[in-house]
Structures are given as structure tokens and as C-alpha cells.
mmCIF file of C-alpha atoms in Angstrom:
data_model
loop_
_atom_site.group_PDB
_atom_site.id
_atom_site.type_symbol
_atom_site.label_atom_id
_atom_site.label_comp_id
_atom_site.label_asym_id
_atom_site.label_seq_id
_atom_site.Cartn_x
_atom_site.Cartn_y
_atom_site.Cartn_z
ATOM 1 C CA UNK W 1 -77.500 104.737 37.838
ATOM 2 C CA UNK W 2 -79.390 103.277 34.593
ATOM 3 C CA UNK W 3 -80.884 100.843 36.951
ATOM 4 C CA UNK W 4 -82.234 103.383 39.125
ATOM 5 C CA UNK W 5 -83.708 105.394 36.065
ATOM 6 C CA UNK W 6 -85.437 101.796 34.950
ATOM 7 C CA UNK W 7 -86.913 101.135 38.271
ATOM 8 C CA UNK W 8 -88.164 104.714 38.233
ATOM 9 C CA UNK W 9 -90.021 104.172 34.667
ATOM 10 C CA UNK W 10 -91.157 100.598 35.840
ATOM 11 C CA UNK W 11 -93.135 102.604 38.980
ATOM 12 C CA UNK W 12 -94.437 105.165 36.152
ATOM 13 C CA UNK W 13 -95.634 102.104 34.115
ATOM 14 C CA UNK W 14 -97.504 100.687 37.284
ATOM 15 C CA UNK W 15 -98.832 104.169 38.441
ATOM 16 C CA UNK W 16 -100.145 104.410 34.721
ATOM 17 C CA UNK W 17 -102.111 101.131 35.272
ATOM 18 C CA UNK W 18 -103.715 102.109 38.624
ATOM 19 C CA UNK W 19 -105.105 105.195 36.659
ATOM 20 C CA UNK W 20 -106.812 103.234 34.114
ATOM 21 C CA UNK W 21 -110.275 102.150 33.949
ATOM 22 C CA UNK W 22 -112.346 99.313 32.342
ATOM 23 C CA UNK W 23 -115.469 97.493 32.508
ATOM 24 C CA UNK W 24 -114.725 96.016 35.927
ATOM 25 C CA UNK W 25 -113.192 99.186 37.125
ATOM 26 C CA UNK W 26 -114.822 102.457 36.721
ATOM 27 C CA UNK W 27 -112.450 104.702 39.003
ATOM 28 C CA UNK W 28 -109.106 104.923 38.921
ATOM 29 C CA UNK W 29 -106.775 104.438 41.741
ATOM 30 C CA UNK W 30 -105.314 107.679 42.347
ATOM 31 C CA UNK W 31 -103.854 106.487 45.898
ATOM 32 C CA UNK W 32 -101.920 103.784 44.416
ATOM 33 C CA UNK W 33 -100.867 106.037 41.757
ATOM 34 C CA UNK W 34 -99.732 108.082 43.597
ATOM 35 C CA UNK W 35 -97.427 106.232 45.763
ATOM 36 C CA UNK W 36 -96.085 104.527 42.364
ATOM 37 C CA UNK W 37 -95.133 108.355 41.270
ATOM 38 C CA UNK W 38 -93.446 109.312 44.588
ATOM 39 C CA UNK W 39 -91.525 105.909 44.220
ATOM 40 C CA UNK W 40 -90.657 107.079 40.580
ATOM 41 C CA UNK W 41 -89.531 110.804 41.586
ATOM 42 C CA UNK W 42 -87.332 109.150 44.526
ATOM 43 C CA UNK W 43 -85.562 106.564 41.830
ATOM 44 C CA UNK W 44 -85.278 109.649 39.373
ATOM 45 C CA UNK W 45 -83.534 112.016 42.223
ATOM 46 C CA UNK W 46 -81.270 109.256 43.239
ATOM 47 C CA UNK W 47 -80.135 108.708 39.484
ATOM 48 C CA UNK W 48 -79.355 112.608 39.034
ATOM 49 C CA UNK W 49 -82.159 113.102 36.868
ATOM 50 C CA UNK W 50 -83.701 116.131 38.305
ATOM 51 C CA UNK W 51 -86.037 117.280 35.611
ATOM 52 C CA UNK W 52 -87.819 113.614 35.554
ATOM 53 C CA UNK W 53 -88.084 113.815 39.091
ATOM 54 C CA UNK W 54 -89.849 117.327 39.176
ATOM 55 C CA UNK W 55 -92.292 115.613 36.515
ATOM 56 C CA UNK W 56 -92.878 112.596 38.422
ATOM 57 C CA UNK W 57 -93.758 114.772 41.762
ATOM 58 C CA UNK W 58 -96.067 116.793 39.734
ATOM 59 C CA UNK W 59 -97.940 113.640 38.861
ATOM 60 C CA UNK W 60 -98.220 112.073 42.555
ATOM 61 C CA UNK W 61 -99.471 115.936 43.562
ATOM 62 C CA UNK W 62 -101.933 115.537 40.538
ATOM 63 C CA UNK W 63 -103.032 112.510 41.676
ATOM 64 C CA UNK W 64 -103.448 113.327 45.248
ATOM 65 C CA UNK W 65 -105.566 116.097 44.158
ATOM 66 C CA UNK W 66 -107.926 114.004 42.310
ATOM 67 C CA UNK W 67 -107.902 111.835 45.507
ATOM 68 C CA UNK W 68 -108.934 114.890 47.794
ATOM 69 C CA UNK W 69 -105.604 114.569 49.639
ATOM 70 C CA UNK W 70 -104.406 118.037 49.782
ATOM 71 C CA UNK W 71 -102.026 117.785 52.161
ATOM 72 C CA UNK W 72 -99.894 115.073 50.423
ATOM 73 C CA UNK W 73 -100.598 117.034 47.316
ATOM 74 C CA UNK W 74 -98.845 120.065 48.756
ATOM 75 C CA UNK W 75 -95.952 117.913 49.755
ATOM 76 C CA UNK W 76 -95.492 116.706 46.072
ATOM 77 C CA UNK W 77 -95.450 120.491 44.804
ATOM 78 C CA UNK W 78 -93.063 121.279 47.664
ATOM 79 C CA UNK W 79 -90.691 118.529 46.569
ATOM 80 C CA UNK W 80 -90.919 119.311 42.864
ATOM 81 C CA UNK W 81 -90.281 122.654 43.853
ATOM 82 C CA UNK W 82 -87.123 121.540 45.451
ATOM 83 C CA UNK W 83 -85.843 120.017 42.474
ATOM 84 C CA UNK W 84 -86.177 123.014 41.012
ATOM 85 C CA UNK W 85 -84.167 124.792 43.188
ATOM 86 C CA UNK W 86 -81.469 121.862 43.061
ATOM 87 C CA UNK W 87 -81.509 122.917 38.915
ATOM 88 C CA UNK W 88 -80.825 126.863 39.912
ATOM 89 C CA UNK W 89 -84.557 127.442 38.644
ATOM 90 C CA UNK W 90 -85.742 129.404 41.609
ATOM 91 C CA UNK W 91 -88.448 131.480 40.433
ATOM 92 C CA UNK W 92 -90.093 128.323 38.746
ATOM 93 C CA UNK W 93 -89.592 126.932 42.347
ATOM 94 C CA UNK W 94 -90.873 129.672 44.018
ATOM 95 C CA UNK W 95 -93.943 129.324 42.197
ATOM 96 C CA UNK W 96 -94.569 125.712 43.251
ATOM 97 C CA UNK W 97 -94.166 126.255 46.815
ATOM 98 C CA UNK W 98 -96.269 129.015 46.759
ATOM 99 C CA UNK W 99 -99.160 126.639 45.205
ATOM 100 C CA UNK W 100 -98.404 123.996 48.045
ATOM 101 C CA UNK W 101 -98.758 126.657 50.758
ATOM 102 C CA UNK W 102 -102.229 127.417 49.289
ATOM 103 C CA UNK W 103 -103.138 123.900 49.722
ATOM 104 C CA UNK W 104 -101.874 123.636 53.296
ATOM 105 C CA UNK W 105 -104.354 126.569 54.116
ATOM 106 C CA UNK W 106 -107.348 124.887 52.329
ATOM 107 C CA UNK W 107 -106.193 121.708 54.095
ATOM 108 C CA UNK W 108 -106.756 123.771 57.403
ATOM 109 C CA UNK W 109 -102.750 123.276 58.167
ATOM 110 C CA UNK W 110 -101.972 127.151 58.220
ATOM 111 C CA UNK W 111 -99.106 126.682 60.306
ATOM 112 C CA UNK W 112 -97.406 123.887 57.289
ATOM 113 C CA UNK W 113 -98.325 126.750 54.752
ATOM 114 C CA UNK W 114 -96.291 129.689 56.653
ATOM 115 C CA UNK W 115 -93.065 127.732 57.192
ATOM 116 C CA UNK W 116 -93.298 126.767 53.448
ATOM 117 C CA UNK W 117 -93.593 130.704 52.666
ATOM 118 C CA UNK W 118 -90.796 131.540 55.007
ATOM 119 C CA UNK W 119 -88.501 128.711 53.293
ATOM 120 C CA UNK W 120 -89.476 130.104 50.230
ATOM 121 C CA UNK W 121 -88.369 133.535 51.094
ATOM 122 C CA UNK W 122 -85.215 132.327 52.620
ATOM 123 C CA UNK W 123 -84.279 130.529 48.986
ATOM 124 C CA UNK W 124 -85.139 133.579 46.724
ATOM 125 C CA UNK W 125 -84.001 136.198 49.143
ATOM 126 C CA UNK W 126 -80.088 136.385 47.536
ATOM 127 C CA UNK W 127 -81.844 136.368 44.163
ATOM 128 C CA UNK W 128 -84.783 138.575 44.730
ATOM 129 C CA UNK W 129 -85.377 140.932 47.833
ATOM 130 C CA UNK W 130 -88.803 142.141 46.791
ATOM 131 C CA UNK W 131 -90.031 138.603 46.350
ATOM 132 C CA UNK W 132 -88.679 137.713 49.355
ATOM 133 C CA UNK W 133 -90.584 140.298 51.343
ATOM 134 C CA UNK W 134 -93.874 139.543 49.790
ATOM 135 C CA UNK W 135 -93.457 135.932 50.495
ATOM 136 C CA UNK W 136 -92.361 136.871 54.349
ATOM 137 C CA UNK W 137 -95.611 138.974 54.634
ATOM 138 C CA UNK W 138 -97.444 136.373 53.221
ATOM 139 C CA UNK W 139 -96.446 133.776 55.888
ATOM 140 C CA UNK W 140 -96.803 136.660 58.571
ATOM 141 C CA UNK W 141 -100.227 137.166 57.594
ATOM 142 C CA UNK W 142 -100.868 133.097 57.964
ATOM 143 C CA UNK W 143 -99.543 133.277 61.550
ATOM 144 C CA UNK W 144 -101.484 136.561 62.214
ATOM 145 C CA UNK W 145 -104.838 134.948 60.964
ATOM 146 C CA UNK W 146 -104.222 131.934 63.538
ATOM 147 C CA UNK W 147 -103.121 134.718 66.362
ATOM 148 C CA UNK W 148 -99.949 133.286 66.226
ATOM 149 C CA UNK W 149 -98.337 136.843 66.711
ATOM 150 C CA UNK W 150 -94.638 135.641 68.356
ATOM 151 C CA UNK W 151 -94.444 133.702 64.694
ATOM 152 C CA UNK W 152 -95.849 136.297 62.557
ATOM 153 C CA UNK W 153 -93.982 139.476 64.231
ATOM 154 C CA UNK W 154 -90.479 137.399 63.111
ATOM 155 C CA UNK W 155 -91.492 137.206 59.716
ATOM 156 C CA UNK W 156 -92.669 141.006 59.535
ATOM 157 C CA UNK W 157 -89.495 141.805 61.049
ATOM 158 C CA UNK W 158 -87.592 139.746 57.996
ATOM 159 C CA UNK W 159 -89.503 142.205 55.877
ATOM 160 C CA UNK W 160 -88.928 145.253 57.590
ATOM 161 C CA UNK W 161 -85.118 144.828 57.195
ATOM 162 C CA UNK W 162 -85.261 143.609 53.526
ATOM 163 C CA UNK W 163 -87.429 146.899 52.780
ATOM 164 C CA UNK W 164 -84.525 148.976 54.335
ATOM 165 C CA UNK W 165 -81.956 147.159 52.611
ATOM 166 C CA UNK W 166 -83.623 148.293 49.216
ATOM 167 C CA UNK W 167 -84.119 151.663 50.550
ATOM 168 C CA UNK W 168 -88.180 151.362 49.993
ATOM 169 C CA UNK W 169 -88.376 153.691 53.313
ATOM 170 C CA UNK W 170 -92.007 154.600 52.971
ATOM 171 C CA UNK W 171 -92.820 150.622 53.021
ATOM 172 C CA UNK W 172 -90.419 149.965 55.888
ATOM 173 C CA UNK W 173 -91.877 153.012 57.937
ATOM 174 C CA UNK W 174 -95.088 151.107 57.675
ATOM 175 C CA UNK W 175 -94.141 147.543 58.142
ATOM 176 C CA UNK W 176 -91.682 148.742 61.326
ATOM 177 C CA UNK W 177 -94.712 150.095 62.824
ATOM 178 C CA UNK W 178 -96.925 146.895 62.504
ATOM 179 C CA UNK W 179 -94.211 145.262 63.977
ATOM 180 C CA UNK W 180 -93.783 147.653 67.136
ATOM 181 C CA UNK W 181 -97.900 147.406 67.626
ATOM 182 C CA UNK W 182 -97.426 143.368 67.656
ATOM 183 C CA UNK W 183 -94.372 143.576 69.914
ATOM 184 C CA UNK W 184 -96.576 145.633 72.342
ATOM 185 C CA UNK W 185 -99.418 143.568 71.981
ATOM 186 C CA UNK W 186 -97.180 140.699 73.480
ATOM 187 C CA UNK W 187 -95.763 142.935 76.154
ATOM 188 C CA UNK W 188 -92.142 142.675 74.700
ATOM 189 C CA UNK W 189 -91.324 146.025 75.273
ATOM 190 C CA UNK W 190 -87.298 146.330 75.241
ATOM 191 C CA UNK W 191 -88.300 145.142 71.663
ATOM 192 C CA UNK W 192 -90.473 148.001 71.058
ATOM 193 C CA UNK W 193 -87.614 150.565 72.176
ATOM 194 C CA UNK W 194 -85.198 149.111 69.460
ATOM 195 C CA UNK W 195 -88.115 149.707 67.008
ATOM 196 C CA UNK W 196 -88.574 153.047 67.748
ATOM 197 C CA UNK W 197 -84.715 153.383 67.154
ATOM 198 C CA UNK W 198 -85.256 151.696 63.595
ATOM 199 C CA UNK W 199 -88.561 153.893 63.090
ATOM 200 C CA UNK W 200 -86.471 156.942 63.633
ATOM 201 C CA UNK W 201 -83.586 155.759 61.622
ATOM 202 C CA UNK W 202 -85.851 155.274 58.735
ATOM 203 C CA UNK W 203 -88.007 158.550 59.471
ATOM 204 C CA UNK W 204 -84.880 160.729 59.234
ATOM 205 C CA UNK W 205 -83.597 159.138 55.939
ATOM 206 C CA UNK W 206 -86.983 159.967 54.663
ATOM 207 C CA UNK W 207 -86.052 163.267 55.513
ATOM 208 C CA UNK W 208 -89.512 163.677 57.952
ATOM 209 C CA UNK W 209 -88.124 164.724 61.283
ATOM 210 C CA UNK W 210 -92.178 165.291 62.338
ATOM 211 C CA UNK W 211 -92.642 161.558 62.064
ATOM 212 C CA UNK W 212 -89.244 160.653 63.459
ATOM 213 C CA UNK W 213 -89.984 162.848 66.342
ATOM 214 C CA UNK W 214 -94.079 161.541 66.543
ATOM 215 C CA UNK W 215 -92.320 157.852 66.849
ATOM 216 C CA UNK W 216 -90.409 159.116 70.108
ATOM 217 C CA UNK W 217 -93.346 160.744 71.782
ATOM 218 C CA UNK W 218 -95.600 157.910 71.078
ATOM 219 C CA UNK W 219 -93.259 155.400 73.083
ATOM 220 C CA UNK W 220 -93.485 157.359 76.067
ATOM 221 C CA UNK W 221 -96.336 155.348 76.794
ATOM 222 C CA UNK W 222 -94.678 152.486 76.381
ATOM 223 C CA UNK W 223 -93.755 151.125 80.014
ATOM 224 C CA UNK W 224 -90.052 151.627 80.698
ATOM 225 C CA UNK W 225 -89.045 153.666 77.742
ATOM 226 C CA UNK W 226 -88.945 157.193 79.281
ATOM 227 C CA UNK W 227 -85.596 157.619 80.622
ATOM 228 C CA UNK W 228 -84.189 154.647 79.269
ATOM 229 C CA UNK W 229 -80.667 154.526 77.310
ATOM 230 C CA UNK W 230 -82.674 154.112 73.885
ATOM 231 C CA UNK W 231 -84.981 157.283 74.846
ATOM 232 C CA UNK W 232 -82.259 159.363 75.622
ATOM 233 C CA UNK W 233 -80.158 158.527 72.336
ATOM 234 C CA UNK W 234 -83.204 159.573 70.492
ATOM 235 C CA UNK W 235 -83.750 162.543 71.955
ATOM 236 C CA UNK W 236 -79.987 163.688 71.135
ATOM 237 C CA UNK W 237 -80.382 162.292 67.835
ATOM 238 C CA UNK W 238 -83.315 164.262 66.879
ATOM 239 C CA UNK W 239 -81.725 167.331 68.672
ATOM 240 C CA UNK W 240 -78.879 167.162 66.691
ATOM 241 C CA UNK W 241 -80.343 166.532 63.494
ATOM 242 C CA UNK W 242 -82.975 169.487 64.128
ATOM 243 C CA UNK W 243 -80.392 171.823 64.808
ATOM 244 C CA UNK W 244 -77.690 170.535 62.169
ATOM 245 C CA UNK W 245 -75.244 169.595 64.659
ATOM 246 C CA UNK W 246 -72.949 166.997 62.905
ATOM 247 C CA UNK W 247 -70.848 166.054 65.833
ATOM 248 C CA UNK W 248 -73.875 164.792 68.226
ATOM 249 C CA UNK W 249 -75.627 163.074 65.413
ATOM 250 C CA UNK W 250 -72.379 161.269 64.373
ATOM 251 C CA UNK W 251 -71.692 160.750 68.473
ATOM 252 C CA UNK W 252 -75.204 159.085 68.614
ATOM 253 C CA UNK W 253 -75.140 156.872 65.548
ATOM 254 C CA UNK W 254 -71.849 155.708 66.152
ATOM 255 C CA UNK W 255 -72.350 154.733 69.628
ATOM 256 C CA UNK W 256 -72.503 151.068 70.836
ATOM 257 C CA UNK W 257 -76.199 151.342 71.186
ATOM 258 C CA UNK W 258 -77.061 151.705 67.533
ATOM 259 C CA UNK W 259 -73.615 150.244 66.242
ATOM 260 C CA UNK W 260 -75.366 146.530 67.361
ATOM 261 C CA UNK W 261 -78.250 146.739 65.983
ATOM 262 C CA UNK W 262 -78.963 144.647 63.220
ATOM 263 C CA UNK W 263 -76.949 145.408 60.504
ATOM 264 C CA UNK W 264 -79.325 146.866 58.156
ATOM 265 C CA UNK W 265 -80.247 149.299 60.914
ATOM 266 C CA UNK W 266 -76.574 149.779 61.830
ATOM 267 C CA UNK W 267 -75.808 150.707 58.127
ATOM 268 C CA UNK W 268 -78.633 153.565 58.546
ATOM 269 C CA UNK W 269 -77.354 154.957 61.053
ATOM 270 C CA UNK W 270 -73.571 155.298 59.705
ATOM 271 C CA UNK W 271 -75.283 156.769 56.673
ATOM 272 C CA UNK W 272 -77.554 159.412 58.315
ATOM 273 C CA UNK W 273 -76.796 162.900 56.949
ATOM 274 C CA UNK W 274 -77.375 166.178 58.486
ATOM 275 C CA UNK W 275 -79.607 168.313 56.524
ATOM 276 C CA UNK W 276 -78.035 171.466 54.539
ATOM 277 C CA UNK W 277 -74.319 169.480 55.166
ATOM 278 C CA UNK W 278 -74.744 169.863 59.008
ATOM 279 C CA UNK W 279 -72.086 171.791 61.079
ATOM 280 C CA UNK W 280 -69.325 171.031 63.366
ATOM 281 C CA UNK W 281 -69.232 172.590 66.913
ATOM 282 C CA UNK W 282 -67.046 175.356 66.993
ATOM 283 C CA UNK W 283 -64.331 175.221 69.884
ATOM 284 C CA UNK W 284 -64.275 178.113 72.310
ATOM 285 C CA UNK W 285 -62.349 181.075 71.516
ATOM 286 C CA UNK W 286 -59.296 181.850 73.415
ATOM 287 C CA UNK W 287 -58.753 185.126 75.106
ATOM 288 C CA UNK W 288 -55.965 186.035 73.061
ATOM 289 C CA UNK W 289 -55.253 183.464 70.130
ATOM 290 C CA UNK W 290 -55.202 185.441 67.075
ATOM 291 C CA UNK W 291 -56.661 182.048 65.440
ATOM 292 C CA UNK W 292 -60.129 182.620 67.594
ATOM 293 C CA UNK W 293 -59.843 186.320 66.435
ATOM 294 C CA UNK W 294 -59.574 184.966 62.700
ATOM 295 C CA UNK W 295 -62.268 182.498 62.978
ATOM 296 C CA UNK W 296 -65.226 184.948 61.949
ATOM 297 C CA UNK W 297 -63.619 185.757 58.395
ATOM 298 C CA UNK W 298 -63.587 182.129 57.735
ATOM 299 C CA UNK W 299 -67.042 181.548 57.827
ATOM 300 C CA UNK W 300 -68.145 184.768 55.996
ATOM 301 C CA UNK W 301 -69.376 184.353 52.074
ATOM 302 C CA UNK W 302 -66.605 184.347 49.974
ATOM 303 C CA UNK W 303 -68.678 186.383 47.508
ATOM 304 C CA UNK W 304 -69.927 188.900 50.001
ATOM 305 C CA UNK W 305 -68.197 191.640 48.272
ATOM 306 C CA UNK W 306 -69.506 190.773 44.650
ATOM 307 C CA UNK W 307 -67.994 188.605 42.029
ATOM 308 C CA UNK W 308 -65.645 191.405 40.715
#
């Protein structure tokens, strides 16, 4: 370990020499300095000196930036971020990865930028869902600008699910609509059906029956939706919700169609509450059963005759 640390310091000393100017050397040799800083960072990393490795990567990034090698500078910033990740300093790590992504875009390599943001989102997701959503949306935006809709819509889908998990239903509704529009544009109609189900569940959790109904009606224009299993289930769900029929709503929400959706949406289905507490369908009264005759009394207001 001591040998690796000494080796790292030797590379840093060489880098500093490359950066010095003199009467015969007017410009610093940024390219050679960056190479030495990179070697120093690797040596520090191998010696488990992560903080020093991070600093060496930042010096490498600075040298590449001065040399206008933006792609390599971005890579060095990403590596600095990985050192911080290994030190469990995730918010700082994400800052460097975001900086790297901006440099990738400036360099003309947006795909690399979007993939870096996606990786950052996965890193921060266990710690900060809101930040993960922001990163996925940023990555989706980069792909969308490049007209890479298949990649963009996957990232928007990640953001939608995390918004649902945070119960940010207004934002989730907007995200799901954008997701559904993209799937329509790339003609992935079966997935549009599933997004309609997710939309209905989100709108009902927002207590917005009108918006939920509108989603289903608008989906009739999607090829194959009308009369499909998904369509029939949503029509039954909306009918049960509107009529405050607990049995019907529960039957749809616990059906395999909804139970095997993405986990966040399946949980939405299972937690859906019918307004007003709902009602159970009454069993048909028997012709001579006393229980049937007694049933109306149970439904009467216990305070119908007054409090006294």
C-alpha cells in the first residue's frame, strides 16, 4: 500500500512539472499532466486512499478542460463521483456526475450524457427519490432531443413510478400522460393500454373521477383498446367507483390484470378506496327468511328518533 501511495505522489510530481512554464516553454503541457494525474488517481485507488484518488481525478479533469478535451474531462469528473460514491457521499457524487453529463452534451456526445444521468438516478434512488426523478427526467430530455423516443420513454417510466411511490399524484398524472403519448408515437399500443390503467388508478387516488373517465374515453382511439381486457376492466372499475360498489371495485383491483402490473401501480390498485366508504351489494332477500325481513332495520339511522 505504501508503495502505491509513493507511486501516486511521483505521478503528481511529474504532472506538476508538465504544468510549469519557463522561458523556453511558454505553454503548460496539459495533455501529459492529465495522463499523470490519471495514473496517480489509479494508484491512490489501489491503495484505498479514495479521497486522494478523487482529488487526483479532479486535477485530471481540470487539465483536460484546459486542453479542451471535454469528453476526457467529463470521464474524470465521473470517476471522481465514483470515488465519492464508494465513500458513501452520494449527494456530492451526483453533483460531479451531473457536471460530467453537461460536458458530454457540450462535447456532442448526448447519449453518454443521458446514460451518466441514468446511472446517477439509480445511485441516488435509495436515498433521495425526488432527486432520482429529476435525474431520470433530465436523461429522458436528452434522449428526446435526439429523437431517441424508445430510450426516453423508459426513463420517463422510471420517473412516473417514483412519483407514484412518493404519492405525488398530480405530477405522476402529467408524467404518465407524456409516457403514454410517446408509446402512441412509437406505435406500442399494448403498453398504452397499461398506461391507461395506471392513469385511471392515479386519477382515482386524486379523487378525480372525471379525469379518470376521460383517460379511458380518449384511449378508445388507440387501435385495439376498445373491447380489450384492459378496457373492460377500466370500465368496470369506473362504474363500481361511481356507484360506490366496494365489491366491484375490489374485484377489478385484485384481478391478475392489475395485480401483476409494476409493483407501484399494483399497490395503488390494492389501496384504492371507494368514496364514502363504499357499499356491499346486498344479497337477494329470501321469500320467507326472517333475516331478509330484518335487513332494512339495520340500514336505518340509529339516531332517527332523536338523541333522547
